[in-house]
CSV table of C-alpha atoms in Angstrom, one decimal:
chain,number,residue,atom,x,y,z
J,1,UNK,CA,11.3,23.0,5.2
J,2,UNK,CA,8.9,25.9,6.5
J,3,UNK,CA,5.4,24.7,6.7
J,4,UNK,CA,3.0,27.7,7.4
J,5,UNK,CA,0.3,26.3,10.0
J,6,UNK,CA,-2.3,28.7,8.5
J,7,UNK,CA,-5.3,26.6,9.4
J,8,UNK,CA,-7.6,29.6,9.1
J,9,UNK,CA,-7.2,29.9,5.2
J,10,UNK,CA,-7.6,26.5,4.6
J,11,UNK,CA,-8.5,27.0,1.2
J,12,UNK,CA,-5.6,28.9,0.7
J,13,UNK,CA,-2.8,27.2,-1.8
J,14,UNK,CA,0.3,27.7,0.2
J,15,UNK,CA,3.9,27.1,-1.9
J,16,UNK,CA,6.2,25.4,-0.2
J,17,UNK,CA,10.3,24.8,-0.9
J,18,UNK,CA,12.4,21.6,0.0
J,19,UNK,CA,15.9,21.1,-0.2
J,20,UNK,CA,17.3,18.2,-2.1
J,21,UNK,CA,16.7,15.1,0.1
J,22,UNK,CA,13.9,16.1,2.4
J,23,UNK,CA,11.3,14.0,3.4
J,24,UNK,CA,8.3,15.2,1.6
J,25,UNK,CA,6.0,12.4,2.7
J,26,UNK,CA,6.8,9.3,5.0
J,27,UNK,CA,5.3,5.8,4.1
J,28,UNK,CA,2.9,5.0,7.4
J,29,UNK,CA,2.0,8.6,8.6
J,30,UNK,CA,-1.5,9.7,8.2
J,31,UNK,CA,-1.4,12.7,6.0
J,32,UNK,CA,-4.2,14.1,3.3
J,33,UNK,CA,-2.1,17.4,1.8
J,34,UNK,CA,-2.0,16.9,-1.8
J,35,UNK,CA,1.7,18.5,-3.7
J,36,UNK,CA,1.9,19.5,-7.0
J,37,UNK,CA,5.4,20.3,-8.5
J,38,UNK,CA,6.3,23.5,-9.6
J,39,UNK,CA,10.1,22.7,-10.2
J,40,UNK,CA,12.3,19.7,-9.5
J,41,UNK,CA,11.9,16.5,-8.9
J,42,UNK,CA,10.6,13.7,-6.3
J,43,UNK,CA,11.3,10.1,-5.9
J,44,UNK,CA,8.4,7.8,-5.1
J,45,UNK,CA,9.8,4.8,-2.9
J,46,UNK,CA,7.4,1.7,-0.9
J,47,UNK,CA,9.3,-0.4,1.5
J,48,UNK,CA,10.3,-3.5,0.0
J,49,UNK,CA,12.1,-6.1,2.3
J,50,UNK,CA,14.8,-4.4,4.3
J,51,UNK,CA,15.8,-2.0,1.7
J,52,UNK,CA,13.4,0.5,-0.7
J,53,UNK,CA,12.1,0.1,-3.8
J,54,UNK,CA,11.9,3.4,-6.3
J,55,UNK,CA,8.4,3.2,-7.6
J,56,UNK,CA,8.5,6.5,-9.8
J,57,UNK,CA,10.1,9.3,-10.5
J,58,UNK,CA,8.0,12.9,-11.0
J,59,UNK,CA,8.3,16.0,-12.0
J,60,UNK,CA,7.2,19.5,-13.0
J,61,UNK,CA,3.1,19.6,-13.3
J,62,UNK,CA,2.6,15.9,-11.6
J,63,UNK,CA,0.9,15.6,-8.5
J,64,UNK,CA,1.6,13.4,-5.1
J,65,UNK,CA,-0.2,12.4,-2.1
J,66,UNK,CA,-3.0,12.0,-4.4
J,67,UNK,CA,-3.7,8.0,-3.1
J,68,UNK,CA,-4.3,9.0,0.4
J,69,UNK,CA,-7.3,11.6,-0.7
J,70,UNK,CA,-8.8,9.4,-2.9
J,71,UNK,CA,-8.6,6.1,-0.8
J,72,UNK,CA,-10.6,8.3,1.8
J,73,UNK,CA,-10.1,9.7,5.1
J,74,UNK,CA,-7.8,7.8,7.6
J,75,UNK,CA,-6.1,6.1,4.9
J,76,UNK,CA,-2.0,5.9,5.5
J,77,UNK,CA,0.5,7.1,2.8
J,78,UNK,CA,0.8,4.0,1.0
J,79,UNK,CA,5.0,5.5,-0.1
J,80,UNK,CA,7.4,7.9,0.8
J,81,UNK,CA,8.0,11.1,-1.3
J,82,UNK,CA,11.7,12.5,-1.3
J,83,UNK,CA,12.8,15.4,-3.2
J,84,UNK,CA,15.7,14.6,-5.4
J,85,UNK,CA,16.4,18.1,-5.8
J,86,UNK,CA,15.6,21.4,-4.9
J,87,UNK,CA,11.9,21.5,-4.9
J,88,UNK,CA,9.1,23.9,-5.1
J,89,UNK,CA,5.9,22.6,-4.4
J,90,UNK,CA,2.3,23.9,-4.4
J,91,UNK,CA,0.3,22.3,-1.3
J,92,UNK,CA,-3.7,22.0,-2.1
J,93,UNK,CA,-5.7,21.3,1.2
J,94,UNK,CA,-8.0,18.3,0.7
J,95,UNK,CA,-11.2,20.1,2.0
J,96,UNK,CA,-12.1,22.0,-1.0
J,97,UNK,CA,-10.7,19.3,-3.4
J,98,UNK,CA,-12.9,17.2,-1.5
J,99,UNK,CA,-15.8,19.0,-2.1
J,100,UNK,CA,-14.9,19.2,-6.4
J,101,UNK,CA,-14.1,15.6,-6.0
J,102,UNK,CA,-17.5,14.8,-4.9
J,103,UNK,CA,-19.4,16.8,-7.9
J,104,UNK,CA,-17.4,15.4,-10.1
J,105,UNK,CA,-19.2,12.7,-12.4
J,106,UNK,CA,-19.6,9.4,-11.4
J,107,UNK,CA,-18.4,8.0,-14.3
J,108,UNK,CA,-15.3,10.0,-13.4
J,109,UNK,CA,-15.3,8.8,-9.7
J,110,UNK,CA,-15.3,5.4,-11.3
J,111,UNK,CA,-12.8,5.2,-13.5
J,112,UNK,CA,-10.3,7.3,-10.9
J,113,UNK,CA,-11.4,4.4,-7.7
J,114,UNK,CA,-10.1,1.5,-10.8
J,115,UNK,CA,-7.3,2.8,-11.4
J,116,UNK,CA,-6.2,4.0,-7.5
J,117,UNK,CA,-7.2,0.1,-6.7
J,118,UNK,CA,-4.9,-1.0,-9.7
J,119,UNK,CA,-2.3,1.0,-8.6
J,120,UNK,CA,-1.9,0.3,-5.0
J,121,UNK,CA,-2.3,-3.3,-6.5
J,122,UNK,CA,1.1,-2.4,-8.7
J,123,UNK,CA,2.9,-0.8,-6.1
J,124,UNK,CA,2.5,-4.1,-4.3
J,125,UNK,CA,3.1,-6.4,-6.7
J,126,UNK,CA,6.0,-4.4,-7.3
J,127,UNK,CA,7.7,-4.5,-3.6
J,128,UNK,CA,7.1,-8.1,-3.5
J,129,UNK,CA,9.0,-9.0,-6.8
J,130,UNK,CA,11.9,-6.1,-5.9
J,131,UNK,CA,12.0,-8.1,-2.1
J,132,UNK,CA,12.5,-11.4,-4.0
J,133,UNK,CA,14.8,-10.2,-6.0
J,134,UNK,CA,17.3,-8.6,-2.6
J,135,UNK,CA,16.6,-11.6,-1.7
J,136,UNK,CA,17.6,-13.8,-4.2
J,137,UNK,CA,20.6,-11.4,-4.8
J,138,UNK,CA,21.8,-12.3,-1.5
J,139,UNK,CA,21.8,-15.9,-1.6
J,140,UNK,CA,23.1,-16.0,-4.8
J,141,UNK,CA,26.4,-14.7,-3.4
J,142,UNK,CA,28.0,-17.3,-1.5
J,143,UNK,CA,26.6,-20.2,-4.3
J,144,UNK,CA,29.2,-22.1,-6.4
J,145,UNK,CA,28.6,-20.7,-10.1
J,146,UNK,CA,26.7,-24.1,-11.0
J,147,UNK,CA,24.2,-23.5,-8.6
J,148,UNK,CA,22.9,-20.5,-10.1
J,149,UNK,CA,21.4,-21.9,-12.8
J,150,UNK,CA,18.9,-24.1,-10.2
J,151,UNK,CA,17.9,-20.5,-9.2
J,152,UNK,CA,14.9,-20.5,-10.2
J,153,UNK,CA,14.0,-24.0,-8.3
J,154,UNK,CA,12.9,-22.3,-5.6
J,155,UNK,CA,9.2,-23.0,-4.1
J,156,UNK,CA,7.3,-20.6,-1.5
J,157,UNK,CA,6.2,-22.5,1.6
J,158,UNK,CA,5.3,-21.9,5.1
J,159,UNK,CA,5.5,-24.5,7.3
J,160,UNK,CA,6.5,-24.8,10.8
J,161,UNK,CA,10.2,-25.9,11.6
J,162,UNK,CA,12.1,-26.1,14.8
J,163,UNK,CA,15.6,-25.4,14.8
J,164,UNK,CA,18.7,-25.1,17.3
J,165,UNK,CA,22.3,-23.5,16.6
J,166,UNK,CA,24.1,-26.8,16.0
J,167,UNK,CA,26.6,-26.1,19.4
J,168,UNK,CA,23.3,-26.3,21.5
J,169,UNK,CA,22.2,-29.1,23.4
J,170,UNK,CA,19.9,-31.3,21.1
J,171,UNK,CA,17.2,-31.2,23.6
J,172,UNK,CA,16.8,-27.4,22.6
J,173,UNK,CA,14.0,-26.4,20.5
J,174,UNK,CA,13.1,-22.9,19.0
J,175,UNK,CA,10.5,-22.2,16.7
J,176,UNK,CA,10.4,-20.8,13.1
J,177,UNK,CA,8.6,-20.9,9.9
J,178,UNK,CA,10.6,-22.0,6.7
J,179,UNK,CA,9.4,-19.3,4.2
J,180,UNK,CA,11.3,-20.6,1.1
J,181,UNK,CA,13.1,-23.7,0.0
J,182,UNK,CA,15.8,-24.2,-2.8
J,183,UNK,CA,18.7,-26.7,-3.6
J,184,UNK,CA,21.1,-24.5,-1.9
J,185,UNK,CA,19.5,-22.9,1.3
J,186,UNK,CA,16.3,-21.9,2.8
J,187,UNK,CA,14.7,-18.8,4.1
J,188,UNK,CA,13.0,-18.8,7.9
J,189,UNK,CA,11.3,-16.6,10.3
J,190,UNK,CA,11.8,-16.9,14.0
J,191,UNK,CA,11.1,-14.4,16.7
J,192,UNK,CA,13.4,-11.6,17.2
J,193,UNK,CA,13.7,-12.8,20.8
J,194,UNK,CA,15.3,-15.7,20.0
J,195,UNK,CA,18.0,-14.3,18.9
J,196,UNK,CA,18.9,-12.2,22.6
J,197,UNK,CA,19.1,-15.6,23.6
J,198,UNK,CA,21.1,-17.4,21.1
J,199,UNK,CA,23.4,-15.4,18.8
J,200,UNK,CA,21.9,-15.7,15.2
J,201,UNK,CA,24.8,-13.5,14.0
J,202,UNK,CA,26.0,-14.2,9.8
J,203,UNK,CA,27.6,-17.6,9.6
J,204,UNK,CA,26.0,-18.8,12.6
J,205,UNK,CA,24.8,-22.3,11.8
J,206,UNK,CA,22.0,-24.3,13.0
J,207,UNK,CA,20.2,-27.8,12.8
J,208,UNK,CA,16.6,-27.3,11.1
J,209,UNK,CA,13.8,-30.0,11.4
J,210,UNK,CA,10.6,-29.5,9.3
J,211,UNK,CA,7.9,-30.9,7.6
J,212,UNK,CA,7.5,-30.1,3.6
J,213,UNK,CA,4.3,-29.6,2.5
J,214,UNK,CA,4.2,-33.0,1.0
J,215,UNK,CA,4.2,-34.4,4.6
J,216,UNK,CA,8.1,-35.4,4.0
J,217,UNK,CA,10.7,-34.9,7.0
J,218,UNK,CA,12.9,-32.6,6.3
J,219,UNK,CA,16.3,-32.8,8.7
J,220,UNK,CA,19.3,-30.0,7.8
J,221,UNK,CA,22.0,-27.9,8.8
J,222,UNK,CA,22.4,-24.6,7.4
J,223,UNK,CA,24.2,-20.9,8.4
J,224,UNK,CA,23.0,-17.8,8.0
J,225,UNK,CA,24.0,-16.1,5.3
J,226,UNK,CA,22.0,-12.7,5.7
J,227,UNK,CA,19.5,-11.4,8.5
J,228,UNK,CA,17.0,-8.7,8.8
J,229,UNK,CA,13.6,-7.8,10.4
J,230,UNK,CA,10.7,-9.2,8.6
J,231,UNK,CA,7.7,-7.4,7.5
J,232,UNK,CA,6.2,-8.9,10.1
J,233,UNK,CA,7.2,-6.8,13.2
J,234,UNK,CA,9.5,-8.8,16.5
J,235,UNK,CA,10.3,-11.5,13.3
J,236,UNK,CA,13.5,-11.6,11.5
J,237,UNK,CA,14.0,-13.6,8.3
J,238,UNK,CA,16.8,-15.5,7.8
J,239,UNK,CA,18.8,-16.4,4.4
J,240,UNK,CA,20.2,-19.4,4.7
J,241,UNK,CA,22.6,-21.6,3.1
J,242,UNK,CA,22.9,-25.6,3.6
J,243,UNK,CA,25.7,-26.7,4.9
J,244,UNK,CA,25.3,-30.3,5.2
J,245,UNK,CA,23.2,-32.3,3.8
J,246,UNK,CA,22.8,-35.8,3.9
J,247,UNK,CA,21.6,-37.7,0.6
J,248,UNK,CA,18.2,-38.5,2.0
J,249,UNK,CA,17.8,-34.8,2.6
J,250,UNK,CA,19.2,-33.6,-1.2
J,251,UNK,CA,16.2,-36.3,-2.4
J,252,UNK,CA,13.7,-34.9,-0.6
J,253,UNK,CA,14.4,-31.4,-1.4
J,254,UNK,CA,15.0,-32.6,-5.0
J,255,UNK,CA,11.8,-34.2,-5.3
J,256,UNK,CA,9.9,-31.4,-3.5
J,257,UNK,CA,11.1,-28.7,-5.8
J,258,UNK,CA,10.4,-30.3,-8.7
J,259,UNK,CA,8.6,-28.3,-11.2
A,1,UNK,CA,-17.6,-6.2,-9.7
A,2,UNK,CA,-20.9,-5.8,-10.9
A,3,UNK,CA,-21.6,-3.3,-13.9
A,4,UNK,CA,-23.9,-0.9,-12.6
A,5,UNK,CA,-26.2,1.3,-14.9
A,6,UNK,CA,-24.3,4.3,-14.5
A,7,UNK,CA,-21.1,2.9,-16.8
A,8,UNK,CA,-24.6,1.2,-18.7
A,9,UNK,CA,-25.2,4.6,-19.3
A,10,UNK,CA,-22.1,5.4,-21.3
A,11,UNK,CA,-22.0,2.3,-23.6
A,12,UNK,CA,-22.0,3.6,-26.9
A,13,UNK,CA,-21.5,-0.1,-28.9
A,14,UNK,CA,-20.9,-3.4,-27.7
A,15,UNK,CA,-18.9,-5.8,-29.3
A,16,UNK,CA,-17.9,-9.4,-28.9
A,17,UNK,CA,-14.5,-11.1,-29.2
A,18,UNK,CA,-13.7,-15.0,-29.1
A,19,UNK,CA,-10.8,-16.2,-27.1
A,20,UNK,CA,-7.6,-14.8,-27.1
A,21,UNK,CA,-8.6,-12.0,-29.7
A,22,UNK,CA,-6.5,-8.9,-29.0
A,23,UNK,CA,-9.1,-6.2,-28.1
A,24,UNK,CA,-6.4,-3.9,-27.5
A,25,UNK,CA,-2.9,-4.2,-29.1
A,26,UNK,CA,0.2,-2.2,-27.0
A,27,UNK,CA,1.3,0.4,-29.2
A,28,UNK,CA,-1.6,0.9,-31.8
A,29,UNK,CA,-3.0,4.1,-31.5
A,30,UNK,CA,-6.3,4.3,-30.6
A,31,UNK,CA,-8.8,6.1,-28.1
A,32,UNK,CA,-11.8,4.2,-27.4
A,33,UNK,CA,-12.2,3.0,-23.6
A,34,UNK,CA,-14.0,-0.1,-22.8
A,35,UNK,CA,-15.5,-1.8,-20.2
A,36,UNK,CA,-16.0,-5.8,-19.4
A,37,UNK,CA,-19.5,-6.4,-19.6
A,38,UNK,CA,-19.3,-10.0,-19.8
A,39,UNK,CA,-16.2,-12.3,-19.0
A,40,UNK,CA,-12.8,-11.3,-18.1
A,41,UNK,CA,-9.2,-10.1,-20.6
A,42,UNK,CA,-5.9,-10.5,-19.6
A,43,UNK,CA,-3.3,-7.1,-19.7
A,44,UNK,CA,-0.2,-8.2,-21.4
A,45,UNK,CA,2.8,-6.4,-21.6
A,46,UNK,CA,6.3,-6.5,-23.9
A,47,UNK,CA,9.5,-6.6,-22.4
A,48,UNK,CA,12.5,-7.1,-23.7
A,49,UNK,CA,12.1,-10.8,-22.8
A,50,UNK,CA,8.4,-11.9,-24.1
A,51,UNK,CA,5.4,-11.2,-23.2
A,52,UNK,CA,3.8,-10.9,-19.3
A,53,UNK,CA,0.5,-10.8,-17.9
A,54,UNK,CA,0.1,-8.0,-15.6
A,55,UNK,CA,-3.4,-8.6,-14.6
A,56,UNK,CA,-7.0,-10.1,-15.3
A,57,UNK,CA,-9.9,-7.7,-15.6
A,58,UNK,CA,-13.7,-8.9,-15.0
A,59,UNK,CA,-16.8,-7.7,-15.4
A,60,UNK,CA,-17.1,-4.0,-14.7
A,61,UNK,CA,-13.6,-3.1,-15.1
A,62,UNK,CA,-12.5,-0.3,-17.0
A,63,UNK,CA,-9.6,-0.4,-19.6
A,64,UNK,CA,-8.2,2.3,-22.5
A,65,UNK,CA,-8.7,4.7,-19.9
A,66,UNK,CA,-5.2,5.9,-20.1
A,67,UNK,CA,-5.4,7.4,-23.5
A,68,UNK,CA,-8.2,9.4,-22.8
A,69,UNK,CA,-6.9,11.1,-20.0
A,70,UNK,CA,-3.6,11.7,-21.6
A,71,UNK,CA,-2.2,14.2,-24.4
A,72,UNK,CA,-3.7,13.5,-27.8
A,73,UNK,CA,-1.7,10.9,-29.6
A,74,UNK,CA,-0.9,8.6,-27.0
A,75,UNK,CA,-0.2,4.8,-28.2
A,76,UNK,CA,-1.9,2.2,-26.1
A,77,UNK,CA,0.5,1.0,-23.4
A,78,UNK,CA,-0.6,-2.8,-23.2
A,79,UNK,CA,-2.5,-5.3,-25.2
A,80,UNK,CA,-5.7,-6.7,-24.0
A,81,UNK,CA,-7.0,-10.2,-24.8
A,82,UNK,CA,-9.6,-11.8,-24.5
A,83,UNK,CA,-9.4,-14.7,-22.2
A,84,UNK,CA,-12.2,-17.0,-23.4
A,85,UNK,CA,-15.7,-15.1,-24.9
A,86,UNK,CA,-15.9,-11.5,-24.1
A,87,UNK,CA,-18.2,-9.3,-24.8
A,88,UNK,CA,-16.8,-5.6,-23.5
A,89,UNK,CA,-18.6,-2.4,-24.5
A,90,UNK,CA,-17.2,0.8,-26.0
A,91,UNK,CA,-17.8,3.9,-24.3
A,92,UNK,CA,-18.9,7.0,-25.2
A,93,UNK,CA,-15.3,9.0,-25.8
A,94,UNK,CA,-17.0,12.5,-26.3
A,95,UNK,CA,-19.2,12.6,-23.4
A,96,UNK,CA,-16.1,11.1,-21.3
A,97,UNK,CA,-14.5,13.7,-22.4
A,98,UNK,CA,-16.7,16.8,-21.6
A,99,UNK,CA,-17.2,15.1,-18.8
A,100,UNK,CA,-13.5,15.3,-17.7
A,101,UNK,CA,-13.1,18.8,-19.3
A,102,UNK,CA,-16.0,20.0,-16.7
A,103,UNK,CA,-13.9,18.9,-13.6
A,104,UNK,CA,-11.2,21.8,-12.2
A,105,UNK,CA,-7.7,22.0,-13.3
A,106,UNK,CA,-6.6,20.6,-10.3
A,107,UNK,CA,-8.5,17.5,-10.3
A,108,UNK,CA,-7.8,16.9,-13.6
A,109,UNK,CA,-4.0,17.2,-12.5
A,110,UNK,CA,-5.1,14.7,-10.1
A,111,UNK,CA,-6.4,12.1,-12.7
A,112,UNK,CA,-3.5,12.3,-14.9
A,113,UNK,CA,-1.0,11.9,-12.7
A,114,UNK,CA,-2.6,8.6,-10.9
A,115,UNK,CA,-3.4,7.4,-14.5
A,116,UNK,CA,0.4,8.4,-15.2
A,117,UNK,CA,1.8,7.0,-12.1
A,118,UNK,CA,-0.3,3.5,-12.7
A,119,UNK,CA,1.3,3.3,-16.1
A,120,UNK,CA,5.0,4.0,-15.0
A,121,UNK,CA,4.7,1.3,-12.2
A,122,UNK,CA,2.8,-1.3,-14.5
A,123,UNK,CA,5.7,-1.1,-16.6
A,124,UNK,CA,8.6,-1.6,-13.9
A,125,UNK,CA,5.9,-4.1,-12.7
A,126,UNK,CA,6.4,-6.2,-15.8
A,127,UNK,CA,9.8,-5.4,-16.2
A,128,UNK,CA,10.8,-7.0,-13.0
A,129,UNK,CA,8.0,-9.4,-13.5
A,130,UNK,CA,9.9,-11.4,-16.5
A,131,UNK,CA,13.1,-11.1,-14.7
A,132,UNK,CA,11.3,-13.1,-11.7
A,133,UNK,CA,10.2,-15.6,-13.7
């Protein structure tokens, strides 16, 4: 992509053409350009666990980078904008927007802040449930076809756990939170610097002691059964799947995730 | 949120509804907006597998909106009920819509296509909402 710096003629509408699969605007960067599409189309995506989720899809006559000039100066780009196929775009500087955008009326401004607060509220809401879901997707794999109709016994906790891979000595002791809990596994964060220590590699499989939230002990084993960085940065989160489990432990978690 | 005089200003009617009256029924036609002036109304949305609540709205909040900003003939894209006594108020359409008319092309491009954008993600919203459920 050519961007013209032309930062004397900043009132200037400048056109600008992407090729299919550029990087029109990246989730994180500070940015305030507002696009409007001439031709082709662009795919709106938030991160959403380790993967993406597609938020919309727009074309001809819509407008992005909108959310970041209305949230106000300094504001991030809350999603990425990638052109799905060759695109020409029309690029409106902020500054004179800015200056409409203040005359406009209030009632105007009011309704337009509602529905910008609404809709970063969506795009939230909406990379939760799609992280669930990768999630849930995951685990589901290696569960015996019975199991998946406990699915949806599954509670969100955090509580502190320590755990240790299960060939350690038992006097080891690393720290983690237990994020999730269900019949057939459980879900934990740990520091990413506990796995250069100890591998924490797919199938790895490691004692677990915690306390539920209903002040029950809580004593497992369990292997991984997928890894990746949490949102949380130097934190991974674990899937994992029980491996053994003695009857007190299958009552415990029975009676915790009771509805 | 506090209603402050300036959306006072464009209440053309109030009206009251008891709990769980639909103020708003997804796809009626229709193009009033309202705003919450006292209590709070759920959003509901259909999907294929019932009914979901996408959010609560209080006092102050805004809703119809989308049909107003959109092409003419727009149905309403979620139902809105009441979630114990409500009293919401009906705004003034015309004067919202001279309003918007005033404001350049651009910003008007800029309205629709958050108002658009909010709708499209409500809907995967729910969509994915039921699924989670």
């Amino acid at each position: 992509m050519a961007m013209k710096d032309n930062l004397d003629k900043v009132a200037e509408i400048l056109r600008l053409q992407f090729k299919k699969g550029d990087l029109i605007i990246k989730e994180g960067d500070y940015g305030v350009s507002i696009y409007k599409i001439l031709k082709g189309s662009v795919r709106i995506t938030a991160q959403a666990g380790e993967g993406e989720v597609a938020l919309a899809t727009l074309g001809p006559g819509e407008v992005i980078g909108e959310m970041s000039f209305l949230s106000g100066k300094g504001e991030r780009r809350s999603a990425s904008a990638r052109a799905l196929e060759d695109l020409e775009m029309e690029v409106w500087h902020p500054a004179r927007l800015a200056k409409e955008y203040e005359q406009m009326p209030a009632i105007l401004k009011y309704i337009t802040n509602q529905a910008l607060v609404r809709l970063l509220k969506m795009n939230k809401v909406m990379s939760r449930l799609s992280a669930t879901r990768q999630a849930r997707e995951q685990t589901r794999k290696p569960m015996e076809p019975r199991d998946s109709q406990r699915l949806y016994y599954r509670k969100d906790i955090d509580q502190a756990c320590t755990y240790r891979p299960i060939t350690s000595s038992p006097k080891l002791c690393l720290a983690g939170r237990v994020k999730d809990l269900s019949f057939t596994g459980v879900a934990i964060t740990v520091g990413a610097k506990n796995a250069l220590k100890f591998p924490h590699e797919l199938g790895d499989e490691f004692h677990i002691s915690t306390a539920l939230p209903n002040g029950k002990e809580l004593d497992v084993t369990a292997k991984i059964i997928n890894v990746r960085r949490d949102d949380k940065p130097g934190m991974l989160l674990m899937g994992m799947s029980f491996t053994n489990m003695s009857e007190e432990a299958k009552k415990t978690v029975g009676f915790f995730l009771l509805p | 949120m506090a209603i402050n005089q300036l959306v006072y200003g464009y209440v053309a009617n109030e009206e009251n509804y008891p709990d769980k009256a639909v103020i708003i029924a997804e796809g009626a036609k229709g193009d009033w907006v309202y705003v919450v002036l006292e209590g709070q109304v759920k959003v509901k949305k259909t999907t294929p597998k019932g009914m979901v609540t996408i959010d609560t709205l209080k006092e102050g909040a805004i809703f119809g909106e989308m049909v107003l900003l959109e092409k003419a003939d727009q149905m309403r894209t979620a139902s809105i009920i009441a979630e114990g006594q409500v009293r919401v108020g009906v705004l003034d359409t015309e004067r919202l819509v001279k309003d918007y008319e005033s404001i350049s092309p651009q910003l008007q491009g800029l309205i629709c296509s958050l108002i658009g954008r909010l709708k499209e993600t409500t809907t995967k919203v729910s969509m994915l909402a039921v699924d989670a459920e």
